């Protein structure tokens, strides 16, 4: 394998939620590595402004809750670029209203549960279904964004977390069914990552609680997640499929309560 296998020259990548914090950081990195990207977002004006800053990039409208819109996105991408190499399913139902109302199951509104599954799970499945014939042709791949909340229990976000866990299983199903066609499918699981949306949705005290459990000295940045996505999308990851790559500063890697242990041993081993 050539030493530059991590580059993405000649590849076309669709990034859903490309106008968001992590999505745009990924678009920027993929472009720097030679890809041409589609920023697909419900916030299409913002996507257009951002696409104009990246060479070879275009913006397309997308509502991940709407089947026809997803199919149109893939069709328009292939009509424009004549190929599709990477589908990066990064968009999700997020925002302060969702964060405030998606709590534990006893308080769960059925409508919020359905909306979350419609966008996150159904939308991701339809995007994969639409893209797979083109990915078979290019021997391309899918990178799904999940969350470390899909791997561990929490007090909050029962709908979001379980929808992301469903996407992990979808990732494995596609990897299994399409490996024979040269198509890979992986997931990236970010931990808490500092984006404008996160700063709006989570008060400082909750961000600090997560930071205290992180093994680095800070929370992740959108660029950290972009590095994991761009690696999995590249030929450098040609032997990796059906996997979940966690990028969370080690937050989910240790036994619970490390912050308390640090405090206990403070001055000694902190
Ligand atoms: N930031 C974090 O702490 C964190 C942690 C774990 C996982 N994630 C995941 O990373 C991904 C990106 O999150 P982010 O932090 O960059 O959020 P963000 O809010 O900055 O970006 C999300 C983007 O998705 C778009 N979007 C929302 N609903 C859509 C829809 N129905 N159709 C099309 N586009 C839609 C939004 O307009 C926005 O541009 C998400 O899948 C999120 O679940 C984020």
XYZ file of N, CA and C and ligand atoms in Angstrom:
854
model
N 0.858 -1.191 0.000
C 0.000 0.000 0.000
C 0.903 1.253 0.000
N 0.553 2.213 -0.839
C 1.344 3.443 -0.916
C 1.276 4.192 0.411
N 2.345 4.921 0.708
C 2.413 5.673 1.967
C 1.359 6.762 2.065
N 0.799 7.156 0.909
C -0.196 8.230 0.936
C -1.619 7.677 0.889
N -1.806 6.431 1.355
C -3.132 5.805 1.296
C -4.167 6.563 2.113
N -3.716 7.389 3.026
C -4.674 8.159 3.832
C -5.275 9.316 3.030
N -4.664 9.620 1.867
C -5.213 10.687 1.025
C -6.505 10.226 0.348
N -7.270 11.175 -0.137
C -8.598 10.864 -0.694
C -8.721 11.393 -2.130
N -7.574 11.502 -2.806
C -7.588 12.063 -4.159
C -8.540 11.279 -5.056
N -9.340 12.012 -5.816
C -10.250 11.383 -6.784
C -11.554 10.894 -6.178
N -11.675 10.927 -4.851
C -12.894 10.404 -4.221
C -13.933 11.515 -4.041
N -15.186 11.104 -4.142
C -16.322 12.005 -3.907
C -17.021 11.544 -2.627
N -17.204 12.471 -1.696
C -17.808 12.136 -0.398
C -19.040 12.983 -0.130
N -20.121 12.320 0.243
C -21.310 13.023 0.748
C -21.213 13.073 2.267
N -21.342 14.279 2.822
C -21.317 14.440 4.281
C -22.662 14.999 4.704
N -23.480 14.180 5.352
C -24.766 14.694 5.832
C -24.508 15.511 7.101
N -25.302 16.559 7.273
C -25.023 17.467 8.397
C -23.712 18.212 8.173
N -23.376 18.431 6.904
C -22.090 19.037 6.555
C -21.963 20.494 6.956
N -23.090 21.126 7.332
C -23.024 22.517 7.786
C -22.828 22.601 9.301
N -22.745 21.471 9.968
C -22.602 21.471 11.426
C -21.148 21.464 11.860
N -20.949 21.460 13.174
C -19.595 21.589 13.736
C -18.663 20.478 13.273
N -19.033 19.222 13.543
C -18.146 18.102 13.184
C -18.191 17.859 11.676
N -19.375 17.984 11.072
C -19.512 17.733 9.630
C -18.636 18.656 8.802
N -18.604 19.940 9.149
C -17.792 20.852 8.340
C -16.303 20.635 8.591
N -15.921 20.330 9.814
C -14.500 20.027 10.083
C -14.060 18.822 9.243
N -14.949 17.852 9.090
C -14.635 16.659 8.283
C -14.561 17.023 6.805
N -15.486 17.871 6.356
C -15.461 18.315 4.958
C -14.145 19.026 4.650
N -13.710 19.868 5.576
C -12.460 20.621 5.390
C -11.263 19.675 5.302
N -11.221 18.696 6.196
C -10.082 17.762 6.198
C -10.095 16.873 4.956
N -11.271 16.365 4.603
C -11.352 15.509 3.405
C -10.946 16.288 2.158
N -11.355 17.547 2.074
C -10.973 18.374 0.925
C -9.456 18.571 0.907
N -8.879 18.836 2.061
C -7.420 19.023 2.137
C -6.687 17.761 1.705
N -7.332 16.606 1.872
C -6.694 15.336 1.468
C -7.072 14.926 0.044
N -7.740 15.829 -0.681
C -7.932 15.591 -2.122
C -9.336 15.219 -2.541
N -10.269 15.062 -1.590
C -11.639 14.668 -1.968
C -12.440 15.870 -2.465
N -13.491 15.563 -3.227
C -14.519 16.562 -3.534
C -15.726 16.190 -2.680
N -16.291 17.166 -1.974
C -17.311 16.844 -0.980
C -18.644 17.521 -1.291
N -19.700 16.858 -0.825
C -21.051 17.424 -0.857
C -21.444 17.712 0.588
N -21.732 18.983 0.879
C -22.269 19.331 2.196
C -23.787 19.239 2.092
N -24.366 18.216 2.677
C -25.815 17.992 2.608
C -26.421 18.336 3.950
N -27.362 19.286 3.956
C -27.863 19.734 5.262
C -29.250 20.339 5.122
N -30.002 20.240 6.211
C -31.314 20.889 6.264
C -31.114 22.408 6.307
N -29.976 22.833 6.855
C -29.605 24.259 6.861
C -28.824 24.525 5.569
N -29.557 24.552 4.453
C -28.861 24.541 3.152
C -28.159 25.861 2.862
N -28.689 26.976 3.358
C -28.012 28.258 3.108
C -26.634 28.280 3.769
N -26.609 27.813 4.984
C -25.322 27.733 5.712
C -24.386 26.761 4.981
N -24.929 25.651 4.510
C -24.112 24.675 3.776
C -23.526 25.323 2.517
N -24.331 26.156 1.847
C -23.844 26.832 0.620
C -22.698 27.783 0.958
N -22.879 28.550 2.031
C -21.808 29.490 2.423
C -20.512 28.732 2.715
N -20.643 27.611 3.413
C -19.441 26.854 3.798
C -18.822 26.156 2.590
N -19.662 25.617 1.712
C -19.137 24.914 0.522
C -18.323 25.872 -0.333
N -18.737 27.146 -0.358
C -18.027 28.143 -1.183
C -16.595 28.366 -0.689
N -16.289 27.924 0.525
C -14.932 28.118 1.073
C -14.021 26.927 0.781
N -14.583 25.860 0.190
C -13.782 24.646 -0.039
C -13.679 24.351 -1.536
N -12.487 24.138 -2.084
C -12.357 23.858 -3.512
C -13.082 22.567 -3.900
N -13.888 22.643 -4.967
C -14.559 21.440 -5.488
C -15.797 21.026 -4.726
N -16.144 21.765 -3.638
C -17.291 21.357 -2.815
C -18.593 21.945 -3.349
N -19.684 21.214 -3.147
C -21.011 21.754 -3.428
C -21.898 21.524 -2.206
N -23.009 22.256 -2.153
C -24.000 22.053 -1.089
C -25.283 21.543 -1.718
N -25.935 20.622 -1.042
C -27.241 20.136 -1.498
C -28.194 20.093 -0.306
N -29.496 20.349 -0.552
C -30.455 20.284 0.551
C -30.712 18.840 0.965
N -30.957 18.657 2.242
C -31.297 17.323 2.744
C -32.183 17.458 3.961
N -33.287 16.707 3.965
C -34.028 16.472 5.203
C -33.973 14.977 5.452
N -33.189 14.596 6.448
C -32.972 13.174 6.736
C -34.249 12.488 7.233
N -35.250 13.267 7.561
C -36.540 12.693 7.944
C -37.428 12.389 6.749
N -36.960 12.693 5.546
C -37.806 12.586 4.354
C -37.129 11.691 3.302
N -37.779 10.578 3.014
C -37.203 9.567 2.116
C -36.842 10.148 0.745
N -37.781 10.919 0.164
C -37.548 11.453 -1.190
C -36.354 12.399 -1.201
N -36.204 13.184 -0.138
C -35.098 14.139 -0.052
C -33.749 13.401 -0.004
N -33.707 12.296 0.702
C -32.455 11.526 0.819
C -32.105 10.904 -0.542
N -33.111 10.328 -1.184
C -32.864 9.702 -2.491
C -32.417 10.745 -3.515
N -33.028 11.928 -3.425
C -32.662 13.015 -4.345
C -31.211 13.463 -4.126
N -30.795 13.485 -2.868
C -29.413 13.874 -2.555
C -28.414 12.953 -3.266
N -28.643 11.655 -3.152
C -27.687 10.703 -3.749
C -27.740 10.808 -5.278
N -28.960 10.938 -5.804
C -29.116 11.063 -7.263
C -28.414 12.334 -7.773
N -28.611 13.448 -7.101
C -27.997 14.718 -7.529
C -26.474 14.655 -7.423
N -25.980 13.979 -6.387
C -24.520 13.856 -6.214
C -23.913 13.112 -7.394
N -24.528 11.987 -7.756
C -23.976 11.167 -8.845
C -24.156 11.885 -10.186
N -25.270 12.630 -10.321
C -25.464 13.409 -11.554
C -24.374 14.476 -11.680
N -23.979 15.068 -10.570
C -22.988 16.156 -10.602
C -21.562 15.626 -10.770
N -21.202 14.595 -9.983
C -19.800 14.145 -9.946
C -19.560 12.846 -10.728
N -20.647 12.196 -11.105
C -20.542 10.952 -11.874
C -19.994 9.781 -11.069
N -19.931 9.914 -9.762
C -19.499 8.812 -8.909
C -19.792 9.148 -7.446
N -19.712 8.136 -6.606
C -19.808 8.329 -5.148
C -18.887 7.303 -4.493
N -17.972 7.792 -3.658
C -16.996 6.901 -3.014
C -17.212 6.756 -1.520
N -17.696 7.827 -0.888
C -17.850 7.808 0.580
C -19.195 8.424 0.953
N -19.961 7.692 1.751
C -21.158 8.262 2.373
C -20.852 8.414 3.854
N -20.816 9.658 4.310
C -20.579 9.901 5.731
C -21.889 10.361 6.367
N -22.532 9.446 7.086
C -23.803 9.746 7.764
C -23.503 10.402 9.101
N -23.465 11.736 9.072
C -23.089 12.513 10.262
C -24.277 13.260 10.869
N -25.302 13.558 10.064
C -26.434 14.344 10.585
C -27.219 13.533 11.614
N -27.797 14.230 12.566
C -28.660 13.596 13.570
C -29.608 14.650 14.097
N -30.693 14.174 14.702
C -31.644 15.088 15.333
C -31.020 15.576 16.643
N -30.673 16.869 16.675
C -29.956 17.430 17.821
C -30.591 18.769 18.192
N -29.979 19.469 19.091
C -30.447 20.810 19.444
C -30.950 20.866 20.867
N -31.038 22.094 21.415
C -31.408 22.268 22.833
C -32.761 21.656 23.171
N -33.745 21.788 22.257
C -35.088 21.260 22.551
C -35.049 19.737 22.705
N -34.279 19.091 21.840
C -34.156 17.626 21.909
C -33.406 17.249 23.188
N -32.273 17.930 23.423
C -31.458 17.600 24.603
C -32.263 17.746 25.894
N -33.126 18.789 25.956
C -33.885 19.026 27.192
C -34.993 17.996 27.406
N -35.560 17.488 26.316
C -36.731 16.605 26.442
C -36.427 15.122 26.317
N -35.240 14.784 25.827
C -34.866 13.374 25.697
C -34.171 12.954 26.990
N -34.978 12.458 27.926
C -34.436 12.100 29.238
C -34.455 10.605 29.450
N -35.058 10.167 30.563
C -35.150 8.730 30.818
C -36.469 8.192 30.256
N -36.580 6.874 30.198
C -37.703 6.244 29.493
C -39.038 6.537 30.168
N -39.065 6.637 31.504
C -40.349 6.859 32.184
C -40.985 8.192 31.764
N -40.128 9.163 31.363
C -40.633 10.486 30.969
C -40.617 10.691 29.451
N -40.412 9.598 28.712
C -40.213 9.723 27.268
C -41.522 10.004 26.529
N -41.538 11.059 25.715
C -42.684 11.316 24.830
C -42.537 10.442 23.583
N -43.614 9.733 23.274
C -43.559 8.832 22.111
C -43.207 9.606 20.840
N -43.717 10.822 20.754
C -43.467 11.643 19.549
C -41.978 11.945 19.397
N -41.310 12.242 20.510
C -39.871 12.533 20.430
C -39.082 11.270 20.054
N -39.510 10.141 20.632
C -38.865 8.856 20.305
C -38.980 8.571 18.801
N -40.213 8.744 18.281
C -40.451 8.454 16.860
C -39.652 9.398 15.962
N -39.616 10.672 16.335
C -38.892 11.670 15.529
C -37.390 11.325 15.504
N -36.875 10.935 16.667
C -35.453 10.592 16.760
C -35.133 9.397 15.867
N -35.993 8.372 15.953
C -35.745 7.170 15.137
C -35.944 7.454 13.653
N -36.920 8.319 13.354
C -37.183 8.635 11.938
C -35.943 9.279 11.292
N -35.357 10.243 11.981
C -34.193 10.944 11.414
C -32.941 10.070 11.544
N -32.640 9.632 12.747
C -31.340 8.997 12.981
C -31.251 7.593 12.374
N -32.247 6.765 12.597
C -32.128 5.359 12.185
C -32.683 5.161 10.769
N -33.959 5.542 10.585
C -34.584 5.363 9.269
C -33.832 6.184 8.219
N -33.507 7.427 8.556
C -32.804 8.293 7.605
C -31.445 7.719 7.222
N -30.711 7.223 8.190
C -29.390 6.649 7.906
C -29.525 5.395 7.052
N -30.520 4.570 7.357
C -30.742 3.368 6.548
C -31.057 3.735 5.098
N -31.944 4.725 4.902
C -32.329 5.100 3.526
C -31.127 5.683 2.778
N -30.328 6.480 3.475
C -29.123 7.033 2.832
C -28.196 5.901 2.385
N -28.005 4.918 3.253
C -27.158 3.768 2.883
C -27.779 3.014 1.706
N -29.069 2.752 1.783
C -29.752 1.997 0.713
C -29.598 2.707 -0.631
N -29.731 4.033 -0.624
C -29.622 4.799 -1.871
C -28.193 4.807 -2.398
N -27.240 4.846 -1.479
C -25.831 4.993 -1.892
C -25.189 3.669 -2.289
N -25.673 2.555 -1.759
C -24.941 1.288 -1.928
C -24.714 0.872 -3.384
N -25.670 1.042 -4.288
C -25.355 0.662 -5.677
C -24.156 1.444 -6.231
N -24.047 2.717 -5.854
C -22.935 3.545 -6.331
C -21.630 3.175 -5.614
N -21.737 2.810 -4.350
C -20.543 2.403 -3.600
C -20.035 1.052 -4.091
N -20.934 0.202 -4.549
C -20.495 -1.064 -5.158
C -19.673 -0.767 -6.410
N -20.128 0.208 -7.194
C -19.437 0.548 -8.446
C -18.047 1.120 -8.166
N -17.916 1.897 -7.081
C -16.622 2.555 -6.801
C -15.789 1.784 -5.783
N -16.331 0.676 -5.256
C -15.717 -0.024 -4.114
C -15.445 0.990 -2.990
N -16.511 1.702 -2.684
C -16.425 2.784 -1.702
C -16.788 2.320 -0.305
N -17.116 3.279 0.548
C -17.419 2.912 1.934
C -18.356 3.910 2.601
N -18.898 3.444 3.734
C -19.798 4.252 4.573
C -19.107 4.476 5.916
N -19.180 5.715 6.407
C -18.765 5.983 7.790
C -19.960 6.607 8.507
N -20.482 5.912 9.491
C -21.618 6.398 10.277
C -21.128 7.032 11.567
N -21.695 8.167 11.926
C -21.342 8.756 13.221
C -22.349 8.301 14.266
N -21.844 7.703 15.320
C -22.723 7.310 16.423
C -22.351 8.160 17.642
N -22.150 7.567 18.784
C -21.820 8.333 19.988
C -21.343 7.360 21.048
N -20.514 7.823 21.963
C -20.154 6.896 23.042
C -21.359 6.607 23.938
N -22.413 7.432 23.834
C -23.641 7.135 24.592
C -24.341 5.885 24.057
N -23.968 5.432 22.850
C -24.533 4.191 22.303
C -23.910 2.962 22.959
N -22.855 3.172 23.740
C -22.095 2.046 24.287
C -22.230 1.930 25.803
N -22.786 2.967 26.440
C -22.872 2.993 27.906
C -24.198 3.589 28.342
N -24.700 3.157 29.483
C -25.944 3.731 29.998
C -25.727 5.135 30.561
N -26.803 5.924 30.564
C -26.705 7.291 31.104
C -28.075 7.704 31.637
N -28.120 8.800 32.384
C -29.386 9.324 32.913
C -30.194 9.996 31.820
N -29.508 10.442 30.791
C -30.134 11.309 29.774
C -30.116 10.650 28.403
N -30.932 11.191 27.487
C -30.874 10.890 26.059
C -31.098 9.410 25.735
N -32.138 8.826 26.331
C -32.433 7.412 26.071
C -32.783 7.178 24.602
N -33.524 8.104 23.997
C -33.900 7.912 22.583
C -32.682 8.071 21.684
N -31.947 9.150 21.892
C -30.746 9.416 21.077
C -29.758 8.249 21.189
N -29.474 7.820 22.424
C -28.452 6.792 22.643
C -28.858 5.473 22.000
N -30.136 5.098 22.150
C -30.539 3.806 21.580
C -30.627 3.898 20.060
N -30.958 5.087 19.525
C -30.961 5.231 18.055
C -29.543 5.087 17.510
N -28.567 5.590 18.243
C -27.173 5.468 17.802
C -26.697 4.014 17.916
N -27.203 3.303 18.940
C -26.858 1.874 19.056
C -27.434 1.098 17.868
N -28.630 1.488 17.433
C -29.218 0.832 16.252
C -28.333 1.067 15.022
N -27.751 2.249 14.924
C -26.876 2.548 13.772
C -25.599 1.692 13.837
N -25.146 1.374 15.032
C -23.975 0.481 15.129
C -24.319 -0.875 14.521
N -25.516 -1.386 14.843
C -25.875 -2.700 14.295
C -26.102 -2.623 12.784
N -26.658 -1.507 12.322
C -26.804 -1.286 10.867
C -25.421 -1.303 10.204
N -24.458 -0.698 10.860
C -23.074 -0.661 10.357
C -22.550 -2.089 10.147
N -22.780 -2.933 11.145
C -22.275 -4.309 11.054
C -23.022 -5.091 9.971
N -24.339 -4.839 9.864
C -25.127 -5.556 8.842
C -24.622 -5.216 7.447
N -24.377 -3.938 7.199
C -23.915 -3.518 5.863
C -22.506 -4.049 5.605
N -21.658 -3.981 6.616
C -20.300 -4.527 6.456
C -20.380 -6.003 6.062
N -21.270 -6.736 6.721
C -21.388 -8.177 6.455
C -21.961 -8.446 5.069
N -23.011 -7.715 4.708
C -23.684 -8.028 3.439
C -22.912 -7.516 2.234
N -22.119 -6.441 2.404
C -21.512 -5.804 1.220
C -19.996 -5.923 1.131
N -19.388 -6.611 2.111
C -17.947 -6.831 2.020
C -17.562 -7.560 0.744
N -18.416 -8.450 0.333
C -18.139 -9.264 -0.848
C -18.073 -8.387 -2.116
N -18.696 -7.235 -2.076
C -18.655 -6.311 -3.228
C -17.534 -5.266 -3.087
N -16.706 -5.411 -2.069
C -15.615 -4.451 -1.876
C -16.043 -3.193 -1.160
N -17.247 -3.234 -0.546
C -17.759 -2.054 0.180
C -17.512 -2.243 1.681
N -16.915 -1.230 2.313
C -16.712 -1.265 3.764
C -17.742 -0.370 4.457
N -18.001 -0.684 5.735
C -18.911 0.166 6.522
C -18.426 0.184 7.968
N -18.116 1.364 8.462
C -17.621 1.530 9.829
C -18.367 2.662 10.526
N -18.133 2.757 11.825
C -18.735 3.850 12.596
C -17.659 4.542 13.427
N -17.870 5.831 13.646
C -17.049 6.601 14.584
C -17.950 6.992 15.747
N -17.462 6.781 16.960
C -18.239 7.134 18.158
C -17.538 8.276 18.890
N -17.978 9.515 18.647
C -17.366 10.622 19.396
C -17.850 10.625 20.844
N -16.977 11.045 21.737
C -17.427 11.450 23.061
C -17.838 12.909 22.973
N -18.063 13.530 24.118
C -18.462 14.947 24.102
C -17.402 15.766 23.355
N -17.864 16.490 22.350
C -16.962 17.207 21.437
C -17.400 18.667 21.392
N -16.468 19.570 21.535
C -16.821 20.982 21.704
C -17.175 21.634 20.368
N -18.474 21.745 20.129
C -19.016 22.440 18.954
C -19.923 23.554 19.468
N -20.267 24.517 18.599
C -21.220 25.556 19.033
C -22.534 24.945 19.540
N -23.006 23.878 18.866
C -24.273 23.251 19.272
C -24.155 22.647 20.671
N -23.005 22.039 20.961
C -22.814 21.445 22.285
C -22.794 22.539 23.356
N -22.113 23.635 23.063
C -22.022 24.723 24.045
C -23.411 25.260 24.368
N -24.304 25.216 23.358
C -25.675 25.691 23.559
C -26.497 24.680 24.359
N -26.274 23.388 24.094
C -27.146 22.354 24.664
C -26.733 21.927 26.074
N -25.417 21.997 26.397
C -24.960 21.467 27.683
C -24.364 22.560 28.552
N -24.891 22.762 29.766
C -24.335 23.775 30.668
C -22.915 23.395 31.110
N -22.128 24.421 31.515
C -20.731 24.178 31.891
C -20.562 23.061 32.920
N -21.489 22.946 33.897
C -21.313 21.939 34.957
C -21.327 20.524 34.379
N -22.188 20.288 33.371
C -22.247 18.952 32.772
C -21.034 18.702 31.872
N -20.572 19.753 31.195
C -19.359 19.590 30.373
C -18.162 19.266 31.270
N -18.121 19.930 32.437
C -17.017 19.694 33.384
C -17.071 18.255 33.916
N -18.287 17.738 34.162
C -18.423 16.368 34.668
C -17.824 15.372 33.679
N -18.028 15.614 32.385
C -17.463 14.717 31.368
C -15.955 14.940 31.257
N -15.553 16.198 31.296
C -14.113 16.510 31.179
C -13.334 15.810 32.302
N -13.939 15.753 33.506
C -13.270 15.123 34.644
C -13.057 13.621 34.427
N -13.901 13.013 33.585
C -13.775 11.570 33.320
C -12.912 11.288 32.080
N -12.444 12.362 31.437
C -11.636 12.211 30.217
C -10.184 11.987 30.610
N -9.476 11.145 29.856
C -8.089 10.833 30.205
C -7.113 11.855 29.619
N -7.582 12.636 28.633
C -6.800 13.780 28.177
C -7.049 14.943 29.140
N -6.411 16.072 28.867
C -6.650 17.243 29.715
C -7.711 18.159 29.127
N -8.436 17.675 28.106
C -9.493 18.501 27.515
C -10.468 17.610 26.746
N -11.648 18.177 26.452
C -12.618 17.488 25.606
C -12.137 17.523 24.156
N -12.708 16.645 23.337
C -12.324 16.590 21.933
C -12.829 17.798 21.160
N -12.158 18.057 20.033
C -12.557 19.116 19.103
C -13.147 18.461 17.852
N -13.936 19.196 17.061
C -14.460 18.633 15.813
C -13.353 18.052 14.925
N -12.176 18.677 14.942
C -11.064 18.195 14.112
C -10.604 16.799 14.549
N -10.751 16.477 15.833
C -10.370 15.129 16.302
C -11.288 14.069 15.694
N -12.559 14.372 15.605
C -13.512 13.411 15.033
C -13.291 13.313 13.516
N -13.017 14.467 12.906
C -12.755 14.484 11.463
C -11.593 13.558 11.106
N -10.549 13.547 11.928
C -9.382 12.683 11.654
C -9.791 11.214 11.640
N -10.641 10.815 12.573
C -11.073 9.410 12.637
C -11.922 9.057 11.418
N -12.815 9.970 11.031
C -13.703 9.716 9.876
C -12.876 9.632 8.590
N -11.979 10.600 8.406
C -11.203 10.641 7.160
C -10.292 9.427 7.052
N -9.782 8.951 8.168
C -8.971 7.717 8.155
C -9.812 6.529 7.706
N -10.978 6.341 8.329
C -11.821 5.179 7.973
C -12.284 5.260 6.520
N -12.475 6.474 6.016
C -12.937 6.648 4.632
C -11.833 6.353 3.618
N -10.589 6.353 4.084
C -9.454 6.257 3.155
C -9.033 4.810 2.921
N -8.186 4.622 1.909
C -7.663 3.284 1.620
C -6.717 2.794 2.717
N -6.241 3.702 3.572
C -5.403 3.280 4.701
C -6.176 2.344 5.625
N -7.505 2.418 5.574
C -8.362 1.571 6.428
C -8.965 0.416 5.621
N -8.309 0.018 4.536
C -8.919 -0.976 3.635
C -9.184 -2.324 4.325
N -8.471 -2.602 5.426
C -8.644 -3.889 6.121
C -9.606 -3.774 7.302
N -10.268 -2.630 7.428
C -11.124 -2.368 8.600
C -12.563 -2.216 8.136
N -13.438 -3.078 8.622
C -14.870 -2.929 8.318
C -15.707 -3.547 9.434
N -16.894 -2.990 9.617
C -17.794 -3.480 10.670
C -17.369 -3.038 12.066
N -16.539 -1.988 12.143
C -15.961 -1.582 13.428
C -16.521 -0.250 13.933
N -16.371 -0.053 15.229
C -16.708 1.231 15.844
C -15.423 1.823 16.418
N -15.010 2.954 15.891
C -13.800 3.627 16.378
C -14.230 4.725 17.349
N -13.874 4.560 18.622
C -14.274 5.526 19.648
C -13.235 6.642 19.726
N -13.688 7.882 19.610
C -12.792 9.032 19.751
C -13.358 9.916 20.853
N -12.943 9.633 22.084
C -13.541 10.333 23.237
C -12.519 10.660 24.325
N -11.240 10.712 23.942
C -10.221 11.036 24.952
C -10.147 9.996 26.058
N -10.602 8.777 25.767
C -10.505 7.695 26.752
C -11.643 7.666 27.760
N -12.637 8.517 27.559
C -13.734 8.643 28.527
C -14.437 7.308 28.803
N -14.691 6.545 27.742
C -15.450 5.300 27.897
C -14.542 4.090 28.082
N -13.243 4.339 28.302
C -12.300 3.208 28.320
C -12.012 2.681 29.720
N -12.518 3.361 30.737
C -12.098 3.006 32.099
C -13.287 2.712 33.015
N -12.990 2.178 34.173
C -14.049 1.920 35.152
C -14.659 3.253 35.585
N -15.928 3.240 35.999
C -16.569 4.499 36.400
C -15.898 5.112 37.629
N -16.024 6.425 37.737
C -15.622 7.102 38.973
C -14.171 7.524 39.026
N -13.531 7.627 37.854
C -12.104 7.967 37.884
C -11.878 9.365 38.475
N -12.865 10.248 38.306
C -12.715 11.604 38.854
C -12.619 11.531 40.386
N -13.446 10.670 40.985
C -13.416 10.505 42.442
C -12.090 9.911 42.905
N -11.572 8.944 42.160
C -10.268 8.350 42.495
C -9.152 9.386 42.382
N -9.249 10.221 41.330
C -8.243 11.298 41.171
C -8.260 12.201 42.394
N -9.485 12.554 42.817
C -9.602 13.458 43.973
C -9.023 12.794 45.229
N -9.302 11.491 45.401
C -8.824 10.753 46.580
C -7.302 10.743 46.636
N -6.699 10.498 45.461
C -5.235 10.397 45.392
C -4.572 11.745 45.087
N -5.329 12.820 45.128
C -4.801 14.104 44.642
C -3.533 14.492 45.403
N -2.622 15.054 44.648
C -1.324 15.396 45.239
C -0.385 14.218 45.217
N -0.954 13.012 44.966
C -0.166 11.786 45.002
C -0.037 11.251 43.583
N -1.208 10.821 42.997
C -1.182 10.256 41.643
C -2.110 10.995 40.703
N -2.626 12.134 41.088
C -3.625 12.827 40.251
C -3.029 13.282 38.941
N -20.780 17.195 19.594
C -20.798 16.140 20.379
O -20.496 16.218 21.571
C -21.167 14.776 19.815
C -20.941 13.654 20.625
C -21.268 12.394 20.126
C -21.799 12.279 18.867
N -22.012 13.398 18.100
C -22.575 13.203 16.775
O -21.814 13.903 15.813
C -22.650 14.269 14.733
C -22.486 15.740 14.409
O -22.873 16.491 15.527
P -22.395 17.997 15.797
O -21.973 18.056 17.207
O -21.464 18.448 14.735
O -23.816 18.758 15.702
P -24.280 20.034 14.860
O -25.622 20.394 15.398
O -23.209 21.065 14.835
O -24.438 19.456 13.395
C -25.521 18.673 12.991
C -25.918 19.095 11.583
O -26.974 18.225 11.147
C -27.951 19.021 10.512
N -29.260 18.340 10.591
C -30.062 18.216 11.668
N -31.197 17.583 11.345
C -31.093 17.295 10.021
C -31.956 16.662 9.102
N -33.169 16.207 9.461
N -31.569 16.531 7.812
C -30.353 17.019 7.429
N -29.489 17.636 8.258
C -29.866 17.778 9.536
C -27.947 20.343 11.245
O -28.501 21.398 10.463
C -26.449 20.531 11.525
O -25.813 21.261 10.496
C -24.087 13.856 15.131
O -24.395 12.603 14.567
C -23.989 13.738 16.640
O -24.950 12.839 17.156
C -21.712 14.639 18.543
